[in-house]
Short mmCIF file of C-alpha atoms in Angstrom, two decimals:
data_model
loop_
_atom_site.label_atom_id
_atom_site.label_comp_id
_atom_site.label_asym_id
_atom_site.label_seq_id
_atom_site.Cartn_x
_atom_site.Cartn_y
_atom_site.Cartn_z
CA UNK A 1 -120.20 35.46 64.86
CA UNK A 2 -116.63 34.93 65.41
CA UNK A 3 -115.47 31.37 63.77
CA UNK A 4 -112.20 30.48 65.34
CA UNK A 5 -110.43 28.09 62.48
CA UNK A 6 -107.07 26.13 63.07
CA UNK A 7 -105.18 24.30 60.56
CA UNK A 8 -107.89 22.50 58.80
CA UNK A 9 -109.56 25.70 58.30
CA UNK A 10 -106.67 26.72 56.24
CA UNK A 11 -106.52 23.72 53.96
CA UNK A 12 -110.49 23.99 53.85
CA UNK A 13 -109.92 27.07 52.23
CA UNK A 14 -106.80 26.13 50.16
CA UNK A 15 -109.07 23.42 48.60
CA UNK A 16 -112.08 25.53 48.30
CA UNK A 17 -109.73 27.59 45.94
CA UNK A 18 -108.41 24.52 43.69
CA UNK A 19 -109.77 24.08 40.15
CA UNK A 20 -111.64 21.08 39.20
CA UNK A 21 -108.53 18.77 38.03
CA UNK A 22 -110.53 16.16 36.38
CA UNK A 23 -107.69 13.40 37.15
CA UNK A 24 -108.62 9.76 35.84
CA UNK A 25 -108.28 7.75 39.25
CA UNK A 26 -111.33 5.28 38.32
CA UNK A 27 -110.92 2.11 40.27
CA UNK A 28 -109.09 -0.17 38.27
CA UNK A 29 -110.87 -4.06 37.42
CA UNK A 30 -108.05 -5.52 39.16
CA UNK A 31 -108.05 -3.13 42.53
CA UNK A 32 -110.53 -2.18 45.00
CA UNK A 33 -112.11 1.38 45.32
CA UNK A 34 -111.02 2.93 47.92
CA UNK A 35 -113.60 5.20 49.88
CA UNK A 36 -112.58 7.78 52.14
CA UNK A 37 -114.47 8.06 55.83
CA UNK A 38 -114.04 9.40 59.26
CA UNK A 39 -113.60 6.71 62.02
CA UNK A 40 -117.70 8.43 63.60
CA UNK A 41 -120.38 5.92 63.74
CA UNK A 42 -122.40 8.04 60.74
CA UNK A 43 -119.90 6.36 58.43
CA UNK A 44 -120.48 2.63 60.48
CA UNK A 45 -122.45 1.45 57.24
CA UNK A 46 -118.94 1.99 54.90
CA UNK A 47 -116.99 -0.68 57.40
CA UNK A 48 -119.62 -3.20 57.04
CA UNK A 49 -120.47 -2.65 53.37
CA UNK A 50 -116.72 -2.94 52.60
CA UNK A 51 -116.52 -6.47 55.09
CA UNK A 52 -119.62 -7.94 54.13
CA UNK A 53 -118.08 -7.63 50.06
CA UNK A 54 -114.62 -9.23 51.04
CA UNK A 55 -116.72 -12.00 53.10
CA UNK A 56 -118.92 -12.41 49.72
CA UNK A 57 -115.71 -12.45 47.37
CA UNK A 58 -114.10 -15.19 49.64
CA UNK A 59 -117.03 -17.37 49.30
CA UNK A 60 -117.37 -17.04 45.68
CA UNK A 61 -113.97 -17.30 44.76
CA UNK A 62 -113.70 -14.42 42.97
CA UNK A 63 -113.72 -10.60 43.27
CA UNK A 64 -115.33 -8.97 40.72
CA UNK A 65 -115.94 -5.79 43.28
CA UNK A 66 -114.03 -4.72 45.92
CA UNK A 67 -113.98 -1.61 48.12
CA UNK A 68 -111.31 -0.77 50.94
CA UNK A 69 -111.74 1.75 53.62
CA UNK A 70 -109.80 4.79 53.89
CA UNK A 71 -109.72 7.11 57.55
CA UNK A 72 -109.52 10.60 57.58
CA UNK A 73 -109.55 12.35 60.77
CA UNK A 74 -110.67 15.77 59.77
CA UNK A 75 -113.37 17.13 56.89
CA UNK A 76 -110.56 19.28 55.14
CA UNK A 77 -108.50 16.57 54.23
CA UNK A 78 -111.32 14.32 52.53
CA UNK A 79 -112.75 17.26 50.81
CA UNK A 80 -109.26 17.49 49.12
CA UNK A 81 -108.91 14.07 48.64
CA UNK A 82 -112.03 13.64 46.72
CA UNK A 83 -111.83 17.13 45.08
CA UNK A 84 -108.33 16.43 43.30
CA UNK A 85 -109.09 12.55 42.27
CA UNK A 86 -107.09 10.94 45.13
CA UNK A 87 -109.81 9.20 46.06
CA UNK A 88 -113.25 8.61 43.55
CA UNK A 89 -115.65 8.29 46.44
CA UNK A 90 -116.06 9.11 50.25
CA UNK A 91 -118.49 9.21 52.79
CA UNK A 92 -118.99 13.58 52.59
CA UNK A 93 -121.46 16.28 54.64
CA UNK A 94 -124.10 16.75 52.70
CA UNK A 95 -124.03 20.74 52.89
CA UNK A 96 -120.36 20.48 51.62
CA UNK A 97 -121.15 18.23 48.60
CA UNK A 98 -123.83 20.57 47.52
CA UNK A 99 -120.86 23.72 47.59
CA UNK A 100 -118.48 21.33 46.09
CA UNK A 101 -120.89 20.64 42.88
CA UNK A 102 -121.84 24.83 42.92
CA UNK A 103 -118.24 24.89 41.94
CA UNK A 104 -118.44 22.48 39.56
CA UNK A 105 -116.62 20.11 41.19
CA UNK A 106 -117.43 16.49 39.60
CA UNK A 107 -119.51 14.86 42.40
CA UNK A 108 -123.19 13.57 43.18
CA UNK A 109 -124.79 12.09 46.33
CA UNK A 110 -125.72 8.42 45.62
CA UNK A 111 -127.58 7.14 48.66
CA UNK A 112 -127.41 7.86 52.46
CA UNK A 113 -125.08 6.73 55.11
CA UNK A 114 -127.20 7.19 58.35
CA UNK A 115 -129.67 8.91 60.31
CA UNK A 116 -129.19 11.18 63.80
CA UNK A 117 -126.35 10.81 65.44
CA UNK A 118 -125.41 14.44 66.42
CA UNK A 119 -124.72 15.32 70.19
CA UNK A 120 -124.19 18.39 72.25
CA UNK A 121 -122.35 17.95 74.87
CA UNK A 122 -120.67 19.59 78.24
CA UNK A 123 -118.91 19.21 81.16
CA UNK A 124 -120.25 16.79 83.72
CA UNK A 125 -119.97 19.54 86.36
CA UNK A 126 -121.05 22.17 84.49
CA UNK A 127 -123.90 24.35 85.48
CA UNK A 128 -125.29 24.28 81.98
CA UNK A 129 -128.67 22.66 82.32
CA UNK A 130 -131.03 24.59 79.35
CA UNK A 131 -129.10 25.25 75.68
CA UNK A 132 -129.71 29.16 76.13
CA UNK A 133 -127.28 28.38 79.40
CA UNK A 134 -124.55 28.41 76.93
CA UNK A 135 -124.90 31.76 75.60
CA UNK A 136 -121.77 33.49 75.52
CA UNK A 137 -119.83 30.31 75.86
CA UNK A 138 -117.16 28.48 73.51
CA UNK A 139 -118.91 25.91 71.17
CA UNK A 140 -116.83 23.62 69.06
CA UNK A 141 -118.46 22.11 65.55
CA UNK A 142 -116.10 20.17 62.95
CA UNK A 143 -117.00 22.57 60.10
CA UNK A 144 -119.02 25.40 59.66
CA UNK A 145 -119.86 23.24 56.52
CA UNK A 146 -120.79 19.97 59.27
CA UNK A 147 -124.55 19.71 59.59
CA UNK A 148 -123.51 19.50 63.40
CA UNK A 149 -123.73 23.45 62.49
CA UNK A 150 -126.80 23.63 61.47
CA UNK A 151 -128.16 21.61 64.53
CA UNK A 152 -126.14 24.18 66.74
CA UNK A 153 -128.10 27.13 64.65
CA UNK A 154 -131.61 25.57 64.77
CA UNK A 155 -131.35 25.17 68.78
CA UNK A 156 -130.28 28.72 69.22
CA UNK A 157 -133.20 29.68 66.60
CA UNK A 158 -135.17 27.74 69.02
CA UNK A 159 -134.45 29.60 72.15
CA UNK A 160 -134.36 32.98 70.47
CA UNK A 161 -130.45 33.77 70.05
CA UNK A 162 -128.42 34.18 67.17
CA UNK A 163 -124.67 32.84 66.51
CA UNK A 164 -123.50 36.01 67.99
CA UNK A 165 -124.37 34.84 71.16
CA UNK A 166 -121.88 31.92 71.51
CA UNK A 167 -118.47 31.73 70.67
CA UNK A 168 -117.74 29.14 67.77
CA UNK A 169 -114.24 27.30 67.71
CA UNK A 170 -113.63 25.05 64.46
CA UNK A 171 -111.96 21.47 65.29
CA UNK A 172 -111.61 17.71 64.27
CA UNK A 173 -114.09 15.92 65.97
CA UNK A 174 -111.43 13.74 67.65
CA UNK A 175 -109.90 16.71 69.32
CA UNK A 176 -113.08 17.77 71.03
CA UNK A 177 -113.41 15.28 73.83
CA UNK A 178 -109.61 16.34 75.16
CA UNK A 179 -110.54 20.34 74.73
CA UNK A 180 -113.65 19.78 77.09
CA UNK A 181 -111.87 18.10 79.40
CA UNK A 182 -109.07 20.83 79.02
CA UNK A 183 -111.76 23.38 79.49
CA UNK A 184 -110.35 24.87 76.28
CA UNK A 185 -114.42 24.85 75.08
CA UNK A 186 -117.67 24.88 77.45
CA UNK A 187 -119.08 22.78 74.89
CA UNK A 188 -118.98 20.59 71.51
CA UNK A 189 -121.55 19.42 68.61
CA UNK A 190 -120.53 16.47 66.52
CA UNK A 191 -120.96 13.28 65.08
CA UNK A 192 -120.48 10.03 67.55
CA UNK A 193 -118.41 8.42 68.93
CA UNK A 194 -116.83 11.48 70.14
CA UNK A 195 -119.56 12.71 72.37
CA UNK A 196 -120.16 8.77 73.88
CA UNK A 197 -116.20 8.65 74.94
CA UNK A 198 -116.50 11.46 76.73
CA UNK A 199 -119.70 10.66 78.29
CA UNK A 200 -118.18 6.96 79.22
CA UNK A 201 -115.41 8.47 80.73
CA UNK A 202 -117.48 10.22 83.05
CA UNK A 203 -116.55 14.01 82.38
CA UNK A 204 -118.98 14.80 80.26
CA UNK A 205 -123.46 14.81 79.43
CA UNK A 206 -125.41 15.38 76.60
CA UNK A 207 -127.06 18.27 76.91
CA UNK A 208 -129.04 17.62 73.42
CA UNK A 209 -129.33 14.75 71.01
CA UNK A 210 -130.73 14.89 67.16
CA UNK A 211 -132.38 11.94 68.37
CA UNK A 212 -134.71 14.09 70.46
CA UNK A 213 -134.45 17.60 68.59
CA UNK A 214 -134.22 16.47 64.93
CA UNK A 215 -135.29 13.30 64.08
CA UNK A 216 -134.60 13.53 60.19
CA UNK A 217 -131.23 14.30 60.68
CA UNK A 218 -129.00 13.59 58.04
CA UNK A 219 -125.20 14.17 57.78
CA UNK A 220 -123.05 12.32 56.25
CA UNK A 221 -123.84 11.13 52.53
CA UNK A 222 -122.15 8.67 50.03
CA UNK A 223 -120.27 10.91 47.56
CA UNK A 224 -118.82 9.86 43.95
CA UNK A 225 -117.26 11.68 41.23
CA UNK A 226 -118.72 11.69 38.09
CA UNK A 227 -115.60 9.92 36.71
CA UNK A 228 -116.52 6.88 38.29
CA UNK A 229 -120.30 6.73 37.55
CA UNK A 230 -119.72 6.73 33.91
CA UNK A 231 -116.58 4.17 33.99
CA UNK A 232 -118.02 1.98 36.14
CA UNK A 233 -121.86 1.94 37.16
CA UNK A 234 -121.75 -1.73 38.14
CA UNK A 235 -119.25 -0.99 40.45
CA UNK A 236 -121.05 2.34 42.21
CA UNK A 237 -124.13 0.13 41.85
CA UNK A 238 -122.93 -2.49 44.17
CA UNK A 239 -121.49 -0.35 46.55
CA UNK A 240 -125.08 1.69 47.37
CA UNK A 241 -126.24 -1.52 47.45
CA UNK A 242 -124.07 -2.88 50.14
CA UNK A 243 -124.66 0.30 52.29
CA UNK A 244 -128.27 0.36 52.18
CA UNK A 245 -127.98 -3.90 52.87
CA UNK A 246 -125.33 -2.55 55.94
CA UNK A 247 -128.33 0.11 56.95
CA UNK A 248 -130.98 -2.35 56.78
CA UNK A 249 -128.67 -5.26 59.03
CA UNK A 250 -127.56 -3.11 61.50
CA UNK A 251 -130.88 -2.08 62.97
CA UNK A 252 -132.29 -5.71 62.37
CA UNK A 253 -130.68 -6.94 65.52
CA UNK A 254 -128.50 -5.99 68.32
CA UNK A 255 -126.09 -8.87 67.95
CA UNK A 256 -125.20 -7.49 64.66
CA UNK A 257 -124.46 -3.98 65.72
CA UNK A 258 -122.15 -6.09 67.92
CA UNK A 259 -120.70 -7.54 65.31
CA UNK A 260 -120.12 -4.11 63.55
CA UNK A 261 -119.08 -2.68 66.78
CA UNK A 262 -116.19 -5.72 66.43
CA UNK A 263 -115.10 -4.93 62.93
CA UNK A 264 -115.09 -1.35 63.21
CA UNK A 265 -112.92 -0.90 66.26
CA UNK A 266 -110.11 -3.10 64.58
CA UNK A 267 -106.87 -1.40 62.88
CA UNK A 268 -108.03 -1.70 59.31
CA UNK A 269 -111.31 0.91 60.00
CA UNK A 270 -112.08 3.13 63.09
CA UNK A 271 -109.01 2.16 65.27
CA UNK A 272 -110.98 3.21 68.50
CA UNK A 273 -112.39 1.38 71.84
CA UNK A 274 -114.88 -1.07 70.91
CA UNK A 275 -116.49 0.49 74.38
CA UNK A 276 -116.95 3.21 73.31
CA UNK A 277 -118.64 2.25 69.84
CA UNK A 278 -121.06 0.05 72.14
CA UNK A 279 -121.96 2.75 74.16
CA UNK A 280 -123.55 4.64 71.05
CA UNK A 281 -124.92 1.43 70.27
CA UNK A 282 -126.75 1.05 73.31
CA UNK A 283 -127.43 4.19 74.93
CA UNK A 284 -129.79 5.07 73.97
CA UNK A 285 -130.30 1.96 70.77
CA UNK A 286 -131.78 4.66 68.92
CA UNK A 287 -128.75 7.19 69.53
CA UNK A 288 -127.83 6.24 65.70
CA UNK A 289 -130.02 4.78 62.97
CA UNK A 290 -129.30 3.50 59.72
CA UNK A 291 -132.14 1.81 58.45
CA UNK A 292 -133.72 4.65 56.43
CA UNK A 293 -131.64 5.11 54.19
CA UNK A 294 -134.26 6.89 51.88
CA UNK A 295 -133.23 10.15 49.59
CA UNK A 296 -135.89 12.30 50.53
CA UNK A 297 -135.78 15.89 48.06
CA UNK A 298 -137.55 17.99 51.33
CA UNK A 299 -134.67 16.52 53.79
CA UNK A 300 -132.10 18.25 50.66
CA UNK A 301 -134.31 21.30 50.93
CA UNK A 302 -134.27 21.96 54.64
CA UNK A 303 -130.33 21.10 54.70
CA UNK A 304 -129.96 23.67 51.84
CA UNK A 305 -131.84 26.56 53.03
CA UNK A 306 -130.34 26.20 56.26
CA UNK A 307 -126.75 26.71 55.35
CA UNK A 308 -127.77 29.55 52.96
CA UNK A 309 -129.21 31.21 56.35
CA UNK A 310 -125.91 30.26 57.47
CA UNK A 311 -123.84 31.55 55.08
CA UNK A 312 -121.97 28.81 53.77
CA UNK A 313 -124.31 28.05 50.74
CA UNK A 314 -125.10 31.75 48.29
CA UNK A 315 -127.73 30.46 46.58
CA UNK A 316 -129.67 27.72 46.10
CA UNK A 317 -128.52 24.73 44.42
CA UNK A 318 -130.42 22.69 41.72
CA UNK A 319 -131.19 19.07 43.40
CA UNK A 320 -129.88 17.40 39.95
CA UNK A 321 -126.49 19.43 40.19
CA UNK A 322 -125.48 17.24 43.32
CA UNK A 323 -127.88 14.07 43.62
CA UNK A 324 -128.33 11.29 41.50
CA UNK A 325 -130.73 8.88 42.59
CA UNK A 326 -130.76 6.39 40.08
CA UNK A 327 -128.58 3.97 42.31
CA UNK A 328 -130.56 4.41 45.43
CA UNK A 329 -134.20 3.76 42.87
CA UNK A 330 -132.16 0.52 41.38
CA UNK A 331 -130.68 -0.43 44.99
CA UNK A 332 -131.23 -4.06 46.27
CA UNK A 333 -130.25 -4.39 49.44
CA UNK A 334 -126.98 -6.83 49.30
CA UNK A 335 -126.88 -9.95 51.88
CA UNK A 336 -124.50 -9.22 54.79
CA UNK A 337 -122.68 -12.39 55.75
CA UNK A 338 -120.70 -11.53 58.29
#
């Protein structure tokens, strides 16, 4: 299976090779924690837990917690961030965060971030009606790491091929909706928005959704390092709780994914087209979930011995060695007052 990388692949592998540094970058009491995310609607739960704790701060008068958002554009550069202490927590694939703690690399899973959300997609005047119509062609995934992967790999398990029969090209999710357009790939899995501005924009269909294929789906995760869980479990405490409170209020209503669609899109998180966040929203409603926010072991399981099939895990990895549910089992849901 030929895995064409670019530059990310590079510093994937770069940081793959670091030690465990071990730096002390626990949030301060006096600063906010700053947690690293990519501007895809998996991670929509971080921009609301982190406004919905500034809107609670301002009307207690005080700020006992507070976490700001950081955006990454690419998987590489997070992974490096959170590897070498830049950054104590970030919104991670799951399938990576289980390699990074093989290598003893200082990190645990503390609750979920979403549910679904994966598309594949391909030109609008493409002939490509079936998956198997795509053997042969040029596929692009985020990481061979990206659960996006392992959706690719279960619908060609599905139709009887192997990776061999497609051609898989390595790039930033952002990049992806320009390169089908370019023709440079026949086709792209990833994470949303990036399939929806495409789609808006008219050049581009689904040609398969989690929603329909894989309804447990489960990508992106809420990542600490161990630093920070034993200098400050209040503080990792709150924030699971504000994500599974974001989880809960954003499939309550429509009106609020409205709102979220409004504070995402500004400057300070996503930067994107509050369109094109409203066209996940709403079509289909169900094209991204977040309330089930559950840590399920089997869901762990399934995500595990998939990427050993696929080569990017060796060997299994002990649940314990990169989950710790104790925050998710203590979680109450936090108010959102925005």
């Amino acid at each position: 299976m030929p895995l064409v990388g670019r530059r990310q692949l590079l510093r994937g592998a770069v940081a793959s090779a670091l030690p465990a540094l071990g730096l002390p970058a626990a949030a301060s009491s006096s600063g906010p924690l700053t947690v690293g995310g990519l501007p895809v609607t998996c991670n929509l739960t971080l921009p609301v837990a982190c406004t919905a704790r500034a809107a609670s701060n301002k009307a207690a008068g005080s700020a006992a917690f507070q976490f700001e958002y950081s955006k990454y554009n690419g998987w590489p550069e997070i992974k490096e961030s959170l590897m070498t202490g830049r950054i104590q927590a970030a919104y991670m694939l799951a399938p990576l965060v289980m390699d990074l703690a093989d290598k003893r690399i200082p990190v645990k899973i503390v609750s979920l971030g979403h549910r679904s959300g994966a598309v594949i997609m391909v030109r609008s005047d493409s002939p490509y009606k079936k998956f198997r119509d795509l053997a042969g062609k040029r596929i692009a995934i985020p990481s061979r790491f990206a659960v996006d992967f392992l959706f690719l790999r279960k619908m060609l398990a599905r139709e009887g091929m192997t990776p061999k029969d497609i051609q898989i090209i390595e790039m930033p999710p952002p990049d992806m909706p320009a390169a089908l357009y370019a023709k440079a790939v026949d086709a792209y899995c990833t994470g949303e928005p990036f399939g929806a501005a495409a789609q808006r924009a008219g050049y581009a269909r689904p040609l398969r959704m989690t929603r329909d294929e894989w309804r447990n789906y489960i990508c992106c995760v809420l990542t600490v390092r161990e630093e920070l869980i034993k200098e400050n479990r209040p503080l990792v405490q709150d924030l699971v709780n504000h994500v599974q409170g974001a989880g809960n209020w954003l499939d309550l209503q429509q009106a609020n994914r409205e709102k979220a669609i409004q504070i995402a899109a500004g400057r300070k998180f996503f930067n994107q087209d509050p369109n094109i966040l409203r066209f996940v929203m709403e079509n289909p409603t169900d094209r991204v979930t977040y309330g089930d926010l559950r840590m399920i072991r089997a869901e762990f399981d399934e995500l595990m011995q998939l990427s050993i099939e696929a080569g990017t895990l060796k060997a299994p990895v002990a649940y314990e060695k990169y989950v710790d549910e104790s925050f998710v089992k203590a979680a109450k849901a936090a108010p959102i007052p925005i």
